[in-house]
Coordinates of C-alpha atoms in Angstrom, one line a residue:
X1 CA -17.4 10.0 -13.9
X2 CA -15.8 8.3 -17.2
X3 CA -14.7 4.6 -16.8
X4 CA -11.7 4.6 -14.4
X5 CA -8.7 2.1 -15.6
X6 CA -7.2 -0.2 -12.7
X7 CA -3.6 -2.0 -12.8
X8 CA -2.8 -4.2 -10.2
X9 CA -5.3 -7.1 -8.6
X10 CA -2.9 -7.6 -5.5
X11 CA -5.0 -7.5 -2.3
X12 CA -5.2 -3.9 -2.1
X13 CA -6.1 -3.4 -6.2
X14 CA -8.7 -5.7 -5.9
X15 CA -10.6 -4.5 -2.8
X16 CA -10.4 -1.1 -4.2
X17 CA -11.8 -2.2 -7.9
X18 CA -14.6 -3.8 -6.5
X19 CA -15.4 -0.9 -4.0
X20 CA -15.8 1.4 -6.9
X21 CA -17.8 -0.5 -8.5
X22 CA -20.3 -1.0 -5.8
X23 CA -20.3 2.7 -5.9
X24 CA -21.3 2.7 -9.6
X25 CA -18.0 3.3 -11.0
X26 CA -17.4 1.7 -14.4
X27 CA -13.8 0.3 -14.2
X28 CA -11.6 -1.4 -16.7
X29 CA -9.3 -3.8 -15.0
X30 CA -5.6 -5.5 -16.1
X31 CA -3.0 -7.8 -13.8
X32 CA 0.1 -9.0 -15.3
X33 CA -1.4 -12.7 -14.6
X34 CA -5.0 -11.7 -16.0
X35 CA -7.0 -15.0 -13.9
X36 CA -6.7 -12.3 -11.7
X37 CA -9.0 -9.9 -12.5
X38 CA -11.6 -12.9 -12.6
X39 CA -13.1 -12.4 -9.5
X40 CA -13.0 -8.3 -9.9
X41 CA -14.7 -8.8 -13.7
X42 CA -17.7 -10.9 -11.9
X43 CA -18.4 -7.7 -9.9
X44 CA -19.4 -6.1 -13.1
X45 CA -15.5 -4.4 -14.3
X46 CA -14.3 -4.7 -17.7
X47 CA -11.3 -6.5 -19.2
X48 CA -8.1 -4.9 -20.5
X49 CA -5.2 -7.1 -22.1
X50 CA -2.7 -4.9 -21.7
X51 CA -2.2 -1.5 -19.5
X52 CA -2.0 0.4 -22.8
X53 CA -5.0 -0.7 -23.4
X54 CA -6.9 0.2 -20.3
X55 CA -5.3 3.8 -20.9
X56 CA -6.7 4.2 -24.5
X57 CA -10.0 2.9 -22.7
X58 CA -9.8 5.6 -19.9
X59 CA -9.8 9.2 -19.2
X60 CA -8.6 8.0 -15.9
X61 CA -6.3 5.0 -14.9
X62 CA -5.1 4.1 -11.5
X63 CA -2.0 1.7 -10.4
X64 CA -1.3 -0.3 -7.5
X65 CA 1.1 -2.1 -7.5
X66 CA 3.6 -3.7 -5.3
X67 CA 7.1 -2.3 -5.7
X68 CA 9.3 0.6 -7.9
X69 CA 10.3 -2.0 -10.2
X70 CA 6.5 -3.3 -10.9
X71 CA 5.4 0.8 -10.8
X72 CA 8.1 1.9 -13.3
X73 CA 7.1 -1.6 -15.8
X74 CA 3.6 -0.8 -16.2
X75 CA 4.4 2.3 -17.6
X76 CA 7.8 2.0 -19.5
X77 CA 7.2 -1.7 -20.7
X78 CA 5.8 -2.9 -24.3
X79 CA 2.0 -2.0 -23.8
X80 CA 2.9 -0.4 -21.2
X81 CA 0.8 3.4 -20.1
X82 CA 3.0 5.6 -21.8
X83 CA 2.0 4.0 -25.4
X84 CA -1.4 5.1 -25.2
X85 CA -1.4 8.2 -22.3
X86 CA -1.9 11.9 -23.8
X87 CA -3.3 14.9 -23.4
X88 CA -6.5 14.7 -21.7
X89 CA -6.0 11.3 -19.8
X90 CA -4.4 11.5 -16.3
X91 CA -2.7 8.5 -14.5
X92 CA -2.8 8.2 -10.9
X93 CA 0.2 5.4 -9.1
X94 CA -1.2 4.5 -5.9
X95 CA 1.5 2.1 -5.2
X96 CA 4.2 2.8 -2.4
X97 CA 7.2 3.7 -3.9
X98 CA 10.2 6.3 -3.5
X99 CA 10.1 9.6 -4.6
X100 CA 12.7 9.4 -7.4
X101 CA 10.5 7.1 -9.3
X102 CA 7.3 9.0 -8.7
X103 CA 9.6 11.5 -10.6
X104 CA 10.3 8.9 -13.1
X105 CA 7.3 8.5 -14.0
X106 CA 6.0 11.8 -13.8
X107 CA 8.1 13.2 -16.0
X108 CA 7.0 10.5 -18.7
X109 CA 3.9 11.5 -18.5
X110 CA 3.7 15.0 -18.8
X111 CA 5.8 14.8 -21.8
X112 CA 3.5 12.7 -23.9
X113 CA 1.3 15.3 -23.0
X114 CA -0.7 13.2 -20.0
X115 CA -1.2 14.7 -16.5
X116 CA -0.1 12.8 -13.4
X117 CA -0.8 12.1 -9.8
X118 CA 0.9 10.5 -7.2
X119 CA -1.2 8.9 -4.7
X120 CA 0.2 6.0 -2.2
X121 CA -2.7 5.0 0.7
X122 CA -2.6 4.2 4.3
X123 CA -4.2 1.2 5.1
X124 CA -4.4 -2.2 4.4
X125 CA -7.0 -4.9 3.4
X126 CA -9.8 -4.1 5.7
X127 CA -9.7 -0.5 4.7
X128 CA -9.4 -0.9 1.4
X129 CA -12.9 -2.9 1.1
X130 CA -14.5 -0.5 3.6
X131 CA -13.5 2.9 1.6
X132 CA -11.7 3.5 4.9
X133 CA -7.7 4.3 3.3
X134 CA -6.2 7.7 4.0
X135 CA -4.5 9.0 0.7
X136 CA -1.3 11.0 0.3
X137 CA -1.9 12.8 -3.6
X138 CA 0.8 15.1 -4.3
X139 CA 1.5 16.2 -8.4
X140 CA -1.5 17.6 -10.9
X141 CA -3.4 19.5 -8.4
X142 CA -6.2 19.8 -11.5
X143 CA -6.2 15.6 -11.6
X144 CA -6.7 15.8 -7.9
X145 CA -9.4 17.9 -8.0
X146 CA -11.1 15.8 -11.0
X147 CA -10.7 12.1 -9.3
X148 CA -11.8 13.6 -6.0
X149 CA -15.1 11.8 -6.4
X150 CA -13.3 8.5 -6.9
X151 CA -10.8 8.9 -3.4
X152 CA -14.1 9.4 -1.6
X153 CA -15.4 6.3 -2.4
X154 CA -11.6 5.0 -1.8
X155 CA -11.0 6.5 1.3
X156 CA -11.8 8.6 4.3
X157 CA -9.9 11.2 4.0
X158 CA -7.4 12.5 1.1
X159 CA -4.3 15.1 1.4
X160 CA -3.1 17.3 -1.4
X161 CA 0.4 17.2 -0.5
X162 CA 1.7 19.7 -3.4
X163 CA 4.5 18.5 -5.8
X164 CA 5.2 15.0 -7.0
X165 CA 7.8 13.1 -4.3
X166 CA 5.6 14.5 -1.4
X167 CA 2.8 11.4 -1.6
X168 CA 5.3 8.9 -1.6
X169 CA 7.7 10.5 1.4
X170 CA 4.9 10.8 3.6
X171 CA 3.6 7.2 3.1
X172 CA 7.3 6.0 3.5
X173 CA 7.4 7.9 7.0
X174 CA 4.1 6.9 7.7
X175 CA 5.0 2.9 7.0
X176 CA 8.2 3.1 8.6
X177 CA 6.5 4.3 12.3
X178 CA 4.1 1.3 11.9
X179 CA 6.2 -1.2 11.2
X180 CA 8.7 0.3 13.9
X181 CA 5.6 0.5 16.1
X182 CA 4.6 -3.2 15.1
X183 CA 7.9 -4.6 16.2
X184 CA 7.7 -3.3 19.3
X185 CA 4.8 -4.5 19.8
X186 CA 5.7 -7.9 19.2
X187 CA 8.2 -7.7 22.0
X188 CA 5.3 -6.4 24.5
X189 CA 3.6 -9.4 23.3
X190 CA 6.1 -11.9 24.3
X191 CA 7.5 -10.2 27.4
X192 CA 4.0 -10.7 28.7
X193 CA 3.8 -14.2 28.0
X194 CA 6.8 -14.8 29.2
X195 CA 6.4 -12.9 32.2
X196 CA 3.2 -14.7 32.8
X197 CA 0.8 -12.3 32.1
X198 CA -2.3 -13.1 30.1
X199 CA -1.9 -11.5 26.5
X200 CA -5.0 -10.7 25.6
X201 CA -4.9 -8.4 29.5
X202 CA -2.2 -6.6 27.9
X203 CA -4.2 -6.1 24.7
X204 CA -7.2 -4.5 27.3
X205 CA -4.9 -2.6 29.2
X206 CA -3.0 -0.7 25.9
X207 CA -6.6 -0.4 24.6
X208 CA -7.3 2.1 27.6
X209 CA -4.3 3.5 27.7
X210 CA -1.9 6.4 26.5
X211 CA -0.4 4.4 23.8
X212 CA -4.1 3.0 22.4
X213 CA -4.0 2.6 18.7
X214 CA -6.6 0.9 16.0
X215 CA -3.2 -1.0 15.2
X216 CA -3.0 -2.8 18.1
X217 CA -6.5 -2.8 18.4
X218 CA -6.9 -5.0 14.8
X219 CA -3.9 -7.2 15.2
X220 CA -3.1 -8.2 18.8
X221 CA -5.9 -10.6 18.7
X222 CA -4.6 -12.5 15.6
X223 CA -0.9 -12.3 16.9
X224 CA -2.0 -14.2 20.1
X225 CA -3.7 -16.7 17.6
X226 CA -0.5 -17.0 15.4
X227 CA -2.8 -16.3 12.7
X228 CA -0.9 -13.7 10.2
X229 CA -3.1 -14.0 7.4
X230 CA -1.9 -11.2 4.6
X231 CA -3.7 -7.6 5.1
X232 CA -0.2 -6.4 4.4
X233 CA 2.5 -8.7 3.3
X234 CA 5.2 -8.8 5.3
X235 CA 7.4 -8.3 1.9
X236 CA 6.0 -5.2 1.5
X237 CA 6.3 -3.7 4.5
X238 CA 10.3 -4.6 4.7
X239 CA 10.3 -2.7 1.2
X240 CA 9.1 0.2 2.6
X241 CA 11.5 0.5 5.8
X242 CA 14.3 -0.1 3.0
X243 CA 12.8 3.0 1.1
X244 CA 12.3 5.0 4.3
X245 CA 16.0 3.9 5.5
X246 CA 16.8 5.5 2.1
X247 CA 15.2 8.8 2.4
X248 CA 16.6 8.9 6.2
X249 CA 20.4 8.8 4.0
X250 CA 19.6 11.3 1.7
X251 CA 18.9 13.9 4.6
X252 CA 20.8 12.8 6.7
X253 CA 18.4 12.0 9.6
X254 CA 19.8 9.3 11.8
X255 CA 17.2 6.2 12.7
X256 CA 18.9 3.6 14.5
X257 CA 15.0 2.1 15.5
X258 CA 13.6 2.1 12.1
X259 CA 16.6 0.2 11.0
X260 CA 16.7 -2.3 14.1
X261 CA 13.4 -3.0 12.7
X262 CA 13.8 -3.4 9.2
X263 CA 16.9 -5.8 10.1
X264 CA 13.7 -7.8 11.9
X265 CA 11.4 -8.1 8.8
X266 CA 14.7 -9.2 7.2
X267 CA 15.1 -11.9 9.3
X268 CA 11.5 -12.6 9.3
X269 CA 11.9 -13.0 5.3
X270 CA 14.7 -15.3 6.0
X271 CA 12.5 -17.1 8.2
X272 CA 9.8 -17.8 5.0
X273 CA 7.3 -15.0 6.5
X274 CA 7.1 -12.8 3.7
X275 CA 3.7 -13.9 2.2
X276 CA 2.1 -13.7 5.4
X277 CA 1.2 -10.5 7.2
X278 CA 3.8 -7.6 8.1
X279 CA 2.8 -8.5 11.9
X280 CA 4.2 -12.1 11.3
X281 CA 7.4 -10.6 12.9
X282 CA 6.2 -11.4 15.8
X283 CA 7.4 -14.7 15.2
X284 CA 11.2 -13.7 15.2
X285 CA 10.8 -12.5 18.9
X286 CA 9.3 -15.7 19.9
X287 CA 12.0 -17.9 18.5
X288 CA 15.0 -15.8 19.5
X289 CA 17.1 -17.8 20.9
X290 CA 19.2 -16.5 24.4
X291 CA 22.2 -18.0 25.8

């Protein structure tokens, strides 16, 4: 495959950069603070100075990056992907965002002439250095099929979801169940404590049981530990149940839970948590105060 463009060193870009490149990938790299990219460009990647010119570089260019408002920047900025994108180079966003700017985008491309893909992942840190994600694709089903080679190194297993939007809604539905699921969690956590029970029991007993998931599997053990080191800021994943509360408005679909829990990562934000992993909510159950 040509040299593949990257835009975004976060903690998912950068896994995923450096996992194509073990794979043999060339890739051209770019962060809006370039010291980024330092580690990524001692793997063997290239340097870009700009995401225009990673796109003039590139058949292919991939983004990730953290929210809409980054997403939409990268492209529609000065030096930004639409300067250089055109017929015969295809752009693939990989960030979480919400439909309408997947559209946004989208749209932009297709009229200079460029062919898009929408393409948010499940997963976090871990997965993203094991190849491990699950990707939601949904726009240029002929991009799809070309970059194929790249999402199997990526990920495990990657859906063709049909027209642009549907990536993004099903990672929004997909985040707001697990960080509903997370906050939960945290309550079980502190109930047991509470209650006496030995933590880490609990963790064996869900393990075996109906409700076992790789989730609780992969965190549980840090929780106990207080030990929230980022796999998935906490930021992000209160971004996401915004975004998800969003889509539930538009259609009208009434989620009381998934809004009690994005009320938690909001407080959990308040608290100074948002740098530190999503399950860091955890810690607004143990300091709720009762009278």
């Amino acid at each position: 495959m040509e040299t593949i463009g990257f835009l975004g060193m976060g903690i998912m870009g950068k896994a995923m950069a450096i996992n194509l490149l073990r794979h043999g990938f060339k890739v051209t790299v770019w962060n809006r603070t370039l010291s980024r990219c330092d580690e990524v460009v001692k793997h063997g990647a290239s340097l870009g100075e700009t995401p225009a010119a990673v796109v003039k570089k590139c058949k292919y260019t991939i983004g990730m990056l953290a929210d809409p408002s980054a997403a939409l920047s990268v492209v529609f900025d000065k030096n930004g992907v639409l300067e250089q994108i055109c017929d015969g180079k295809g752009y693939i966003d990989m960030s979480t965002v919400d439909a309408d700017t997947s559209s946004k985008i989208n749209e932009a491309i297709i009229c200079r002439g460029g062919t898009f893909l929408e393409a948010p992942v499940s997963g976090s840190k871990k997965p993203a250095e094991d190849g491990q994600l699950v990707i939601l694709a949904a726009g240029e089903k002929d991009l799809y099929d070309q970059v194929l080679p790249a999402f199997d190194v990526l990920g495990k297993k990657s859906f063709f979801l049909g027209e642009v939007g549907n990536g993004a809604k099903m990672k929004l539905v997909v985040n707001m169940i697990m960080g509903s699921m997370m906050n939960v969690f945290s309550e079980g956590l502190v109930l047991a404590d509470k209650s006496g029970l030995e933590q880490q029991t609990l963790l064996d007993v869900l393990d075996l049981a109906a409700v076992a998931n790789p989730m609780f599997k992969m965190k549980g053990p840090s929780m106990i530990k207080n030990d929230y080191s980022p796999a998935f800021p906490l930021k992000h994943q209160q971004k996401d149940m915004r975004l998800a509360l969003a889509l539930g408005d538009e259609n009208a679909v009434s989620m009381p839970l998934a809004a009690a829990a994005n009320e938690a990562f909001k407080k959990a934000r308040s608290m100074g948590l948002g740098d530190l992993d999503f399950s860091a909510v955890h810690e607004t159950v143990k300091h709720t105060k009762t009278t």
